[in-house]
Amino acid sequence: DELLALEDETGYIRDDSPSINVGFETAAGLPKIVHEIKMLSLNKTKDRDELRAWLGDKEGLLSWKLDGLTVGITYENGRLVQGVTRGNGVEGELITANVLACRNVPKSIPHKGRVIVRGEAVIRYSDFEKINEAIEDTDAKYKNPRNLCSGSIRQLDPKVTAERSVNFYAFSLTLSEGFETSSRREKMEWMKSQGFEIVDYVMVDKNNLLDTIDEYEEAIKTFDIPSDGLVLTLEDADFASTLGETAKYPKDSIAFKWRDQQAETVLREIEWSPSRTGLLNPVAIFDPVELEGTTVSRASVHNINIMEDLELGIGDTIQVYKANMIIPQLAGNLTRSGNMEIPAVCPVCGGPTRIKDEEGTK
C-alpha cells in the first residue's frame, strides 16, 4: 500500500514494480470481452498492379505484415490496464496478464490520456530455434513460430508467456485522447516516442511502391521476425475514415501477400482415401518438404481429372505449394510419366470400384 501511494504521488513506476508485474497466478479461463472499436481483418491481394491501383494518387505507409497474433492494448492514466486478442473482430479474449509478461510491452507510457494501441505479438525465428533446441524429443519440437506464439499469448499461466520470449510490435494507434493528428506516419512515430517498438514502415506513392515491395521481398530473406506479406495503409487518416468498412474488412488498408512458396519433391504414392459417402479421393504422398514454416508430405489431388491433367505417375518430380499459405496443393508435374493406375478394387472394403462422372468431373 505504501508503494502504491508513492507511485501515485510521484507518478514514477519502475518496470519491475510489483504494482504492475504479474505474479503468474493461473487463471481459471480466458474471459471474453467486446472490442470498443472492432478489430477487423484485411482484404488481400497478390497482384502488385492491383495494389498500385488501390493506392491511386494517395500517399501510404507500406509495412511488414507480421505473422503472429493480433493484440489490442489499452492504457489509462499512463498505465497498461487491458490486453485483448483480436478474436472474431467483435469479441476477443482478455489476456492482460499475458501481455504484461511480454518482453517489450511498455507497462506504463508518458501520455496520461486514454490510449489504445494495436500490434502483433510474435516470436522471433532466433528465439524459436533456441526454444526448440532445448527440446530433446524430435516429435515434441514446435512446428513454427506463429502457432507457438498464439498458444503462448493465450496461456492460462502468464509464466509460460514470459518464458516463450514473446515480443509486441505496434502497427496502429486506434485511440489517443489528447493527441490528435490525421497523419498515420505521425501516429506511428508518436507510438515510438511512448516506448513502443513499431512495425518497420516506408512512405510510398504510386511512383516508388513497386520498388519498395522489391526491397521488402529481398529483406525478408534474412528478416528475423515471421512475416507473411506487407500491409499498405492510407497516410491520411481523416480521408481514410470516410471510406468506411465492409462487414469483414476496413477500406483504408489492404494486405499484400507474398507469392505462394513452391517446392519440388518426388511423388511416392497415391493414397485412395474413402469419404463417408463412399467416394475414394486421391491423396498424393511425396517426400517431405518445408513450406511456409511447416513440413508437408501429402496433398489432396481432389479428383481423377486433376490426376489426368497433371499426368501423374509414381516417381514423378512434382511442384507443391500451400494455397493461402495453409492447404497443401499440387502446382505442377515436371516429368509427367502418366503411369498412375486407378484401383479396380476398394483398398478399404475390397469391393469393386467404378468411375462416376458428374457434369464433367470424375
mmCIF file of C-alpha atoms in Angstrom:
data_model
loop_
_atom_site.group_PDB
_atom_site.id
_atom_site.type_symbol
_atom_site.label_atom_id
_atom_site.label_comp_id
_atom_site.label_asym_id
_atom_site.label_seq_id
_atom_site.Cartn_x
_atom_site.Cartn_y
_atom_site.Cartn_z
ATOM 1 C CA ASP A 1 0.000 0.000 0.000
ATOM 2 C CA GLU A 2 2.887 2.348 0.784
ATOM 3 C CA LEU A 3 4.428 1.618 -2.622
ATOM 4 C CA LEU A 4 1.149 2.300 -4.431
ATOM 5 C CA ALA A 5 0.779 5.608 -2.587
ATOM 6 C CA LEU A 6 4.329 6.644 -3.500
ATOM 7 C CA GLU A 7 3.816 5.719 -7.148
ATOM 8 C CA ASP A 8 0.582 7.705 -7.227
ATOM 9 C CA GLU A 9 2.250 10.701 -5.562
ATOM 10 C CA THR A 10 5.384 10.769 -7.738
ATOM 11 C CA GLY A 11 3.986 9.389 -10.992
ATOM 12 C CA TYR A 12 7.104 7.229 -11.236
ATOM 13 C CA ILE A 13 6.750 3.457 -11.640
ATOM 14 C CA ARG A 14 9.694 1.130 -12.168
ATOM 15 C CA ASP A 15 9.272 -1.540 -14.845
ATOM 16 C CA ASP A 16 9.920 -4.212 -12.220
ATOM 17 C CA SER A 17 7.432 -2.787 -9.723
ATOM 18 C CA PRO A 18 5.112 -5.422 -8.223
ATOM 19 C CA SER A 19 2.234 -2.995 -8.732
ATOM 20 C CA ILE A 20 2.314 -3.664 -12.481
ATOM 21 C CA ASN A 21 4.010 -7.060 -12.731
ATOM 22 C CA VAL A 22 2.003 -10.232 -12.630
ATOM 23 C CA GLY A 23 2.665 -12.929 -10.025
ATOM 24 C CA PHE A 24 1.986 -15.627 -12.609
ATOM 25 C CA GLU A 25 -1.141 -16.945 -10.957
ATOM 26 C CA THR A 26 -3.025 -19.388 -13.139
ATOM 27 C CA ALA A 27 -6.438 -18.162 -14.229
ATOM 28 C CA ALA A 28 -9.426 -20.498 -14.488
ATOM 29 C CA GLY A 29 -10.004 -19.425 -18.110
ATOM 30 C CA LEU A 30 -9.725 -16.556 -20.557
ATOM 31 C CA PRO A 31 -12.811 -14.324 -20.299
ATOM 32 C CA LYS A 32 -14.325 -12.811 -23.445
ATOM 33 C CA ILE A 33 -14.560 -9.068 -23.954
ATOM 34 C CA VAL A 34 -16.230 -6.950 -26.661
ATOM 35 C CA HIS A 35 -13.870 -4.614 -28.508
ATOM 36 C CA GLU A 36 -14.549 -0.912 -28.072
ATOM 37 C CA ILE A 37 -13.594 -0.492 -31.735
ATOM 38 C CA LYS A 38 -13.870 -3.544 -33.984
ATOM 39 C CA MET A 39 -10.632 -5.335 -34.902
ATOM 40 C CA LEU A 40 -11.268 -6.378 -38.490
ATOM 41 C CA SER A 41 -9.038 -8.465 -40.730
ATOM 42 C CA LEU A 42 -7.642 -7.111 -44.010
ATOM 43 C CA ASN A 43 -8.611 -7.721 -47.597
ATOM 44 C CA LYS A 44 -5.648 -9.004 -49.576
ATOM 45 C CA THR A 45 -4.059 -9.267 -52.983
ATOM 46 C CA LYS A 46 -1.006 -10.928 -54.519
ATOM 47 C CA ASP A 47 -1.087 -8.658 -57.574
ATOM 48 C CA ARG A 48 1.346 -5.720 -57.487
ATOM 49 C CA ASP A 49 -0.539 -3.758 -60.131
ATOM 50 C CA GLU A 50 -3.769 -4.219 -58.188
ATOM 51 C CA LEU A 51 -2.038 -2.869 -55.093
ATOM 52 C CA ARG A 52 -0.788 0.154 -57.026
ATOM 53 C CA ALA A 53 -4.259 0.804 -58.444
ATOM 54 C CA TRP A 54 -5.718 0.594 -54.915
ATOM 55 C CA LEU A 55 -3.333 3.341 -53.735
ATOM 56 C CA GLY A 56 -4.038 5.570 -56.738
ATOM 57 C CA ASP A 57 -2.728 9.121 -56.283
ATOM 58 C CA LYS A 58 -2.716 8.896 -52.487
ATOM 59 C CA GLU A 59 0.253 8.525 -50.161
ATOM 60 C CA GLY A 60 0.505 5.452 -47.970
ATOM 61 C CA LEU A 61 2.552 3.532 -45.418
ATOM 62 C CA LEU A 62 3.918 0.172 -46.520
ATOM 63 C CA SER A 63 4.907 -2.064 -43.615
ATOM 64 C CA TRP A 64 5.575 -5.684 -42.709
ATOM 65 C CA LYS A 65 2.538 -7.919 -42.191
ATOM 66 C CA LEU A 66 3.836 -9.790 -39.177
ATOM 67 C CA ASP A 67 2.734 -13.387 -38.721
ATOM 68 C CA GLY A 68 1.730 -13.834 -35.083
ATOM 69 C CA LEU A 69 -1.323 -12.939 -33.047
ATOM 70 C CA THR A 70 -3.012 -9.520 -33.270
ATOM 71 C CA VAL A 71 -3.469 -7.881 -29.882
ATOM 72 C CA GLY A 72 -5.060 -4.644 -28.656
ATOM 73 C CA ILE A 73 -3.618 -2.919 -25.562
ATOM 74 C CA THR A 74 -5.356 -0.173 -23.569
ATOM 75 C CA TYR A 75 -3.678 2.404 -21.308
ATOM 76 C CA GLU A 76 -5.391 4.685 -18.816
ATOM 77 C CA ASN A 77 -3.555 7.435 -16.955
ATOM 78 C CA GLY A 78 -0.352 6.075 -18.426
ATOM 79 C CA ARG A 79 -0.819 2.531 -17.122
ATOM 80 C CA LEU A 80 -1.480 -0.658 -19.045
ATOM 81 C CA VAL A 81 -4.940 -1.793 -17.960
ATOM 82 C CA GLN A 82 -6.092 -4.246 -20.622
ATOM 83 C CA GLY A 83 -4.851 -6.616 -23.312
ATOM 84 C CA VAL A 84 -7.227 -8.380 -25.715
ATOM 85 C CA THR A 85 -6.779 -10.766 -28.656
ATOM 86 C CA ARG A 86 -8.498 -9.923 -31.922
ATOM 87 C CA GLY A 87 -10.732 -12.980 -31.659
ATOM 88 C CA ASN A 88 -13.576 -12.711 -34.161
ATOM 89 C CA GLY A 89 -13.075 -8.974 -34.624
ATOM 90 C CA VAL A 90 -16.002 -8.053 -32.404
ATOM 91 C CA GLU A 91 -15.103 -10.057 -29.317
ATOM 92 C CA GLY A 92 -11.692 -11.209 -28.136
ATOM 93 C CA GLU A 93 -10.077 -12.938 -25.178
ATOM 94 C CA LEU A 94 -8.851 -10.950 -22.200
ATOM 95 C CA ILE A 95 -5.099 -11.585 -21.889
ATOM 96 C CA THR A 96 -3.909 -8.623 -19.795
ATOM 97 C CA ALA A 97 -1.671 -10.744 -17.556
ATOM 98 C CA ASN A 98 -0.025 -12.361 -20.577
ATOM 99 C CA VAL A 99 0.560 -9.026 -22.314
ATOM 100 C CA LEU A 100 2.285 -7.757 -19.164
ATOM 101 C CA ALA A 101 4.561 -10.792 -19.402
ATOM 102 C CA CYS A 102 5.656 -9.979 -22.969
ATOM 103 C CA ARG A 103 9.280 -8.914 -23.378
ATOM 104 C CA ASN A 104 8.964 -5.394 -24.764
ATOM 105 C CA VAL A 105 5.467 -4.141 -23.908
ATOM 106 C CA PRO A 106 5.620 -0.811 -22.007
ATOM 107 C CA LYS A 107 3.833 -1.312 -18.705
ATOM 108 C CA SER A 108 3.452 2.447 -18.481
ATOM 109 C CA ILE A 109 3.720 5.317 -21.000
ATOM 110 C CA PRO A 110 4.264 9.063 -20.541
ATOM 111 C CA HIS A 111 0.907 10.062 -22.064
ATOM 112 C CA LYS A 112 -1.905 10.228 -19.485
ATOM 113 C CA GLY A 113 -4.892 10.279 -21.827
ATOM 114 C CA ARG A 114 -6.685 7.065 -22.743
ATOM 115 C CA VAL A 115 -4.760 5.161 -25.413
ATOM 116 C CA ILE A 116 -5.491 2.015 -27.427
ATOM 117 C CA VAL A 117 -2.612 0.538 -29.417
ATOM 118 C CA ARG A 118 -2.842 -2.451 -31.724
ATOM 119 C CA GLY A 119 0.002 -4.612 -32.858
ATOM 120 C CA GLU A 120 1.287 -8.124 -33.419
ATOM 121 C CA ALA A 121 2.597 -10.478 -30.770
ATOM 122 C CA VAL A 122 5.341 -12.612 -32.335
ATOM 123 C CA ILE A 123 8.196 -14.951 -31.515
ATOM 124 C CA ARG A 124 11.376 -14.253 -33.482
ATOM 125 C CA TYR A 125 12.900 -17.084 -35.522
ATOM 126 C CA SER A 126 16.116 -16.898 -33.466
ATOM 127 C CA ASP A 127 14.177 -17.287 -30.193
ATOM 128 C CA PHE A 128 12.033 -20.044 -31.716
ATOM 129 C CA GLU A 129 15.154 -22.021 -32.621
ATOM 130 C CA LYS A 130 16.535 -21.671 -29.086
ATOM 131 C CA ILE A 131 13.248 -22.951 -27.639
ATOM 132 C CA ASN A 132 13.303 -25.976 -29.963
ATOM 133 C CA GLU A 133 16.991 -26.692 -29.277
ATOM 134 C CA ALA A 134 16.121 -27.191 -25.610
ATOM 135 C CA ILE A 135 13.628 -29.952 -26.527
ATOM 136 C CA GLU A 136 15.339 -33.335 -26.952
ATOM 137 C CA ASP A 137 12.349 -35.246 -28.328
ATOM 138 C CA THR A 138 12.162 -34.506 -32.068
ATOM 139 C CA ASP A 139 8.422 -35.194 -32.216
ATOM 140 C CA ALA A 140 7.808 -32.736 -29.381
ATOM 141 C CA LYS A 141 9.509 -29.804 -31.117
ATOM 142 C CA TYR A 142 7.278 -26.923 -32.167
ATOM 143 C CA LYS A 143 6.428 -26.674 -35.872
ATOM 144 C CA ASN A 144 6.528 -22.902 -36.447
ATOM 145 C CA PRO A 145 6.756 -19.581 -34.530
ATOM 146 C CA ARG A 146 3.217 -18.477 -35.337
ATOM 147 C CA ASN A 147 1.489 -21.419 -33.703
ATOM 148 C CA LEU A 148 3.827 -21.290 -30.731
ATOM 149 C CA CYS A 149 3.169 -17.569 -30.273
ATOM 150 C CA SER A 150 -0.596 -17.982 -30.490
ATOM 151 C CA GLY A 151 -0.513 -20.685 -27.849
ATOM 152 C CA SER A 152 1.903 -18.724 -25.673
ATOM 153 C CA ILE A 153 -0.060 -15.468 -25.619
ATOM 154 C CA ARG A 154 -3.312 -17.306 -24.824
ATOM 155 C CA GLN A 155 -1.923 -19.360 -21.943
ATOM 156 C CA LEU A 156 -3.839 -19.510 -18.688
ATOM 157 C CA ASP A 157 -0.492 -19.194 -16.908
ATOM 158 C CA PRO A 158 1.361 -15.940 -17.799
ATOM 159 C CA LYS A 159 4.606 -17.509 -16.606
ATOM 160 C CA VAL A 160 4.615 -19.593 -19.792
ATOM 161 C CA THR A 161 4.199 -16.429 -21.884
ATOM 162 C CA ALA A 162 7.209 -14.885 -20.151
ATOM 163 C CA GLU A 163 9.336 -17.969 -20.842
ATOM 164 C CA ARG A 164 8.489 -18.030 -24.570
ATOM 165 C CA SER A 165 10.194 -14.708 -25.496
ATOM 166 C CA VAL A 166 7.055 -13.122 -26.969
ATOM 167 C CA ASN A 167 7.539 -9.621 -28.418
ATOM 168 C CA PHE A 168 4.950 -6.989 -29.384
ATOM 169 C CA TYR A 169 5.245 -4.663 -32.393
ATOM 170 C CA ALA A 170 2.730 -1.814 -32.653
ATOM 171 C CA PHE A 171 1.172 -1.036 -36.027
ATOM 172 C CA SER A 172 -1.919 1.069 -35.284
ATOM 173 C CA LEU A 173 -2.919 3.851 -32.894
ATOM 174 C CA THR A 174 -6.646 3.245 -32.514
ATOM 175 C CA LEU A 175 -7.385 5.828 -29.823
ATOM 176 C CA SER A 176 -5.277 8.577 -28.236
ATOM 177 C CA GLU A 177 -7.143 11.075 -26.056
ATOM 178 C CA GLY A 178 -5.176 14.339 -26.009
ATOM 179 C CA PHE A 179 -3.137 13.581 -29.123
ATOM 180 C CA GLU A 180 -4.814 14.318 -32.438
ATOM 181 C CA THR A 181 -3.392 14.026 -35.950
ATOM 182 C CA SER A 182 -4.661 12.848 -39.330
ATOM 183 C CA SER A 183 -1.198 11.596 -40.298
ATOM 184 C CA ARG A 184 -0.639 7.886 -39.931
ATOM 185 C CA ARG A 185 3.102 8.473 -40.034
ATOM 186 C CA GLU A 186 2.850 10.862 -37.073
ATOM 187 C CA LYS A 187 0.763 8.279 -35.218
ATOM 188 C CA MET A 188 3.474 5.658 -35.767
ATOM 189 C CA GLU A 189 6.224 7.986 -34.585
ATOM 190 C CA TRP A 190 4.136 9.026 -31.562
ATOM 191 C CA MET A 191 3.778 5.387 -30.513
ATOM 192 C CA LYS A 192 7.536 5.058 -30.844
ATOM 193 C CA SER A 193 8.019 8.112 -28.605
ATOM 194 C CA GLN A 194 5.811 6.465 -25.979
ATOM 195 C CA GLY A 195 8.143 3.480 -25.745
ATOM 196 C CA PHE A 196 6.626 1.028 -28.240
ATOM 197 C CA GLU A 197 8.612 -0.931 -30.777
ATOM 198 C CA ILE A 198 6.769 -0.267 -34.017
ATOM 199 C CA VAL A 199 6.492 -2.271 -37.212
ATOM 200 C CA ASP A 200 9.026 -1.067 -39.765
ATOM 201 C CA TYR A 201 7.369 1.058 -42.481
ATOM 202 C CA VAL A 202 8.208 3.095 -45.591
ATOM 203 C CA MET A 203 6.255 6.045 -47.010
ATOM 204 C CA VAL A 204 5.117 5.199 -50.560
ATOM 205 C CA ASP A 205 3.204 6.579 -53.508
ATOM 206 C CA LYS A 206 2.445 5.200 -56.962
ATOM 207 C CA ASN A 207 5.980 6.065 -58.127
ATOM 208 C CA ASN A 208 8.029 4.137 -55.553
ATOM 209 C CA LEU A 209 5.548 1.470 -54.399
ATOM 210 C CA LEU A 210 6.750 -1.378 -56.629
ATOM 211 C CA ASP A 211 10.436 -0.697 -55.956
ATOM 212 C CA THR A 212 9.724 -0.665 -52.222
ATOM 213 C CA ILE A 213 7.976 -4.039 -52.477
ATOM 214 C CA ASP A 214 11.121 -5.405 -54.154
ATOM 215 C CA GLU A 215 13.222 -4.103 -51.251
ATOM 216 C CA TYR A 216 10.962 -5.782 -48.694
ATOM 217 C CA GLU A 217 10.979 -9.027 -50.684
ATOM 218 C CA GLU A 218 14.770 -9.030 -50.571
ATOM 219 C CA ALA A 219 14.852 -8.084 -46.874
ATOM 220 C CA ILE A 220 12.547 -10.922 -45.809
ATOM 221 C CA LYS A 221 15.224 -13.479 -46.706
ATOM 222 C CA THR A 222 17.133 -12.510 -43.551
ATOM 223 C CA PHE A 223 14.284 -10.962 -41.504
ATOM 224 C CA ASP A 224 14.211 -12.447 -38.004
ATOM 225 C CA ILE A 225 10.512 -11.765 -37.395
ATOM 226 C CA PRO A 226 7.905 -14.045 -39.061
ATOM 227 C CA SER A 227 6.090 -12.174 -41.848
ATOM 228 C CA ASP A 228 3.639 -13.392 -44.484
ATOM 229 C CA GLY A 229 3.456 -10.230 -46.563
ATOM 230 C CA LEU A 230 3.029 -6.470 -46.370
ATOM 231 C CA VAL A 231 0.306 -4.009 -45.345
ATOM 232 C CA LEU A 232 -0.489 -0.832 -47.293
ATOM 233 C CA THR A 233 -2.349 1.828 -45.289
ATOM 234 C CA LEU A 234 -3.530 5.253 -46.437
ATOM 235 C CA GLU A 235 -1.477 8.040 -44.829
ATOM 236 C CA ASP A 236 -4.397 10.462 -44.366
ATOM 237 C CA ALA A 237 -6.480 9.003 -41.525
ATOM 238 C CA ASP A 238 -9.226 11.637 -41.919
ATOM 239 C CA PHE A 239 -9.723 10.731 -45.573
ATOM 240 C CA ALA A 240 -9.477 7.035 -44.748
ATOM 241 C CA SER A 241 -12.260 7.349 -42.165
ATOM 242 C CA THR A 242 -14.687 8.467 -44.909
ATOM 243 C CA LEU A 243 -14.225 5.182 -46.790
ATOM 244 C CA GLY A 244 -15.955 3.076 -44.130
ATOM 245 C CA GLU A 245 -15.686 -0.705 -43.999
ATOM 246 C CA THR A 246 -17.304 -3.896 -45.172
ATOM 247 C CA ALA A 247 -18.652 -6.476 -42.753
ATOM 248 C CA LYS A 248 -15.192 -8.037 -42.710
ATOM 249 C CA TYR A 249 -12.606 -5.526 -43.927
ATOM 250 C CA PRO A 250 -11.703 -1.872 -43.397
ATOM 251 C CA LYS A 251 -11.292 0.049 -46.653
ATOM 252 C CA ASP A 252 -8.304 2.124 -45.561
ATOM 253 C CA SER A 253 -5.786 -0.746 -45.607
ATOM 254 C CA ILE A 254 -5.010 -3.789 -47.728
ATOM 255 C CA ALA A 255 -2.641 -6.716 -47.308
ATOM 256 C CA PHE A 256 -0.167 -7.746 -49.980
ATOM 257 C CA LYS A 257 0.622 -11.452 -49.716
ATOM 258 C CA TRP A 258 3.848 -12.945 -50.992
ATOM 259 C CA ARG A 259 3.667 -15.328 -53.904
ATOM 260 C CA ASP A 260 2.931 -18.882 -52.783
ATOM 261 C CA GLN A 261 6.157 -20.610 -51.808
ATOM 262 C CA GLN A 262 6.715 -23.669 -54.013
ATOM 263 C CA ALA A 263 8.938 -26.684 -53.536
ATOM 264 C CA GLU A 264 9.948 -29.586 -55.772
ATOM 265 C CA THR A 265 9.651 -33.120 -54.467
ATOM 266 C CA VAL A 266 9.120 -36.706 -55.650
ATOM 267 C CA LEU A 267 5.701 -38.389 -55.774
ATOM 268 C CA ARG A 268 5.902 -41.737 -53.961
ATOM 269 C CA GLU A 269 2.304 -42.921 -53.757
ATOM 270 C CA ILE A 270 -1.340 -42.076 -54.403
ATOM 271 C CA GLU A 271 -3.409 -42.971 -51.375
ATOM 272 C CA TRP A 272 -7.121 -43.509 -52.020
ATOM 273 C CA SER A 273 -8.899 -42.059 -49.020
ATOM 274 C CA PRO A 274 -12.567 -43.016 -48.527
ATOM 275 C CA SER A 275 -15.170 -40.391 -47.597
ATOM 276 C CA ARG A 276 -18.307 -41.077 -45.573
ATOM 277 C CA THR A 277 -20.328 -41.195 -48.833
ATOM 278 C CA GLY A 278 -18.159 -43.941 -50.318
ATOM 279 C CA LEU A 279 -16.082 -41.787 -52.660
ATOM 280 C CA LEU A 280 -12.385 -42.634 -52.939
ATOM 281 C CA ASN A 281 -10.403 -39.392 -53.023
ATOM 282 C CA PRO A 282 -6.822 -39.411 -54.373
ATOM 283 C CA VAL A 283 -4.170 -38.062 -51.981
ATOM 284 C CA ALA A 284 -0.586 -37.513 -53.151
ATOM 285 C CA ILE A 285 2.132 -38.830 -50.827
ATOM 286 C CA PHE A 286 5.563 -37.329 -51.523
ATOM 287 C CA ASP A 287 8.983 -36.805 -49.984
ATOM 288 C CA PRO A 288 8.631 -34.296 -47.112
ATOM 289 C CA VAL A 289 9.383 -30.634 -47.937
ATOM 290 C CA GLU A 290 9.329 -27.412 -45.900
ATOM 291 C CA LEU A 291 6.595 -24.942 -46.905
ATOM 292 C CA GLU A 292 5.633 -21.759 -45.050
ATOM 293 C CA GLY A 293 7.318 -22.945 -41.876
ATOM 294 C CA THR A 294 5.877 -26.482 -41.706
ATOM 295 C CA THR A 295 6.824 -29.901 -43.081
ATOM 296 C CA VAL A 296 4.457 -31.185 -45.771
ATOM 297 C CA SER A 297 4.343 -34.727 -47.157
ATOM 298 C CA ARG A 298 0.800 -35.134 -48.535
ATOM 299 C CA ALA A 299 -1.763 -33.142 -50.501
ATOM 300 C CA SER A 300 -5.244 -33.816 -51.822
ATOM 301 C CA VAL A 301 -5.434 -34.279 -55.596
ATOM 302 C CA HIS A 302 -9.228 -33.807 -55.353
ATOM 303 C CA ASN A 303 -10.329 -35.894 -58.368
ATOM 304 C CA ILE A 304 -9.277 -38.050 -61.325
ATOM 305 C CA ASN A 305 -9.499 -35.093 -63.754
ATOM 306 C CA ILE A 306 -6.636 -33.351 -61.950
ATOM 307 C CA MET A 307 -4.604 -36.582 -61.924
ATOM 308 C CA GLU A 308 -5.052 -36.875 -65.686
ATOM 309 C CA ASP A 309 -4.358 -33.185 -66.375
ATOM 310 C CA LEU A 310 -1.093 -33.407 -64.405
ATOM 311 C CA GLU A 311 -0.250 -36.824 -65.936
ATOM 312 C CA LEU A 312 0.793 -38.072 -62.513
ATOM 313 C CA GLY A 313 2.979 -41.122 -62.054
ATOM 314 C CA ILE A 314 4.932 -42.699 -59.229
ATOM 315 C CA GLY A 315 8.439 -41.252 -59.139
ATOM 316 C CA ASP A 316 7.460 -38.023 -60.910
ATOM 317 C CA THR A 317 9.069 -34.749 -59.834
ATOM 318 C CA ILE A 318 6.163 -32.575 -58.730
ATOM 319 C CA GLN A 319 5.752 -28.987 -57.515
ATOM 320 C CA VAL A 320 3.760 -28.362 -54.344
ATOM 321 C CA TYR A 321 2.601 -25.223 -52.532
ATOM 322 C CA LYS A 322 0.200 -24.119 -49.805
ATOM 323 C CA ALA A 323 -2.946 -22.417 -51.037
ATOM 324 C CA ASN A 324 -3.436 -19.278 -48.916
ATOM 325 C CA MET A 325 -0.333 -20.463 -47.023
ATOM 326 C CA ILE A 326 -2.444 -23.193 -45.358
ATOM 327 C CA ILE A 327 -3.683 -26.031 -47.592
ATOM 328 C CA PRO A 328 -1.075 -28.174 -49.449
ATOM 329 C CA GLN A 329 -1.774 -28.409 -53.190
ATOM 330 C CA LEU A 330 -0.054 -29.708 -56.320
ATOM 331 C CA ALA A 331 1.135 -26.884 -58.587
ATOM 332 C CA GLY A 332 2.598 -28.931 -61.432
ATOM 333 C CA ASN A 333 4.365 -32.070 -62.643
ATOM 334 C CA LEU A 334 7.779 -31.670 -64.262
ATOM 335 C CA THR A 335 8.217 -35.234 -65.551
ATOM 336 C CA ARG A 336 4.631 -36.286 -66.429
ATOM 337 C CA SER A 337 5.077 -40.049 -66.691
ATOM 338 C CA GLY A 338 1.328 -40.640 -66.520
ATOM 339 C CA ASN A 339 1.762 -44.195 -65.207
ATOM 340 C CA MET A 340 -0.832 -43.913 -62.453
ATOM 341 C CA GLU A 341 -3.474 -46.641 -62.347
ATOM 342 C CA ILE A 342 -6.958 -46.247 -60.937
ATOM 343 C CA PRO A 343 -7.640 -49.073 -58.437
ATOM 344 C CA ALA A 344 -10.225 -51.609 -59.595
ATOM 345 C CA VAL A 345 -10.834 -52.739 -56.008
ATOM 346 C CA CYS A 346 -11.532 -50.550 -52.973
ATOM 347 C CA PRO A 347 -8.480 -50.631 -50.686
ATOM 348 C CA VAL A 348 -10.767 -50.439 -47.634
ATOM 349 C CA CYS A 349 -13.656 -52.863 -48.167
ATOM 350 C CA GLY A 350 -12.339 -54.912 -51.102
ATOM 351 C CA GLY A 351 -15.390 -54.238 -53.242
ATOM 352 C CA PRO A 352 -15.232 -53.286 -56.935
ATOM 353 C CA THR A 353 -14.792 -49.602 -57.801
ATOM 354 C CA ARG A 354 -16.332 -47.557 -60.616
ATOM 355 C CA ILE A 355 -15.591 -44.139 -62.036
ATOM 356 C CA LYS A 356 -18.509 -41.772 -61.676
ATOM 357 C CA ASP A 357 -18.769 -38.727 -63.990
ATOM 358 C CA GLU A 358 -20.722 -35.780 -62.582
ATOM 359 C CA GLU A 359 -21.068 -32.883 -65.026
ATOM 360 C CA GLY A 360 -17.603 -33.452 -66.457
ATOM 361 C CA THR A 361 -15.852 -34.104 -63.173
ATOM 362 C CA LYS A 362 -14.801 -37.646 -62.278
#
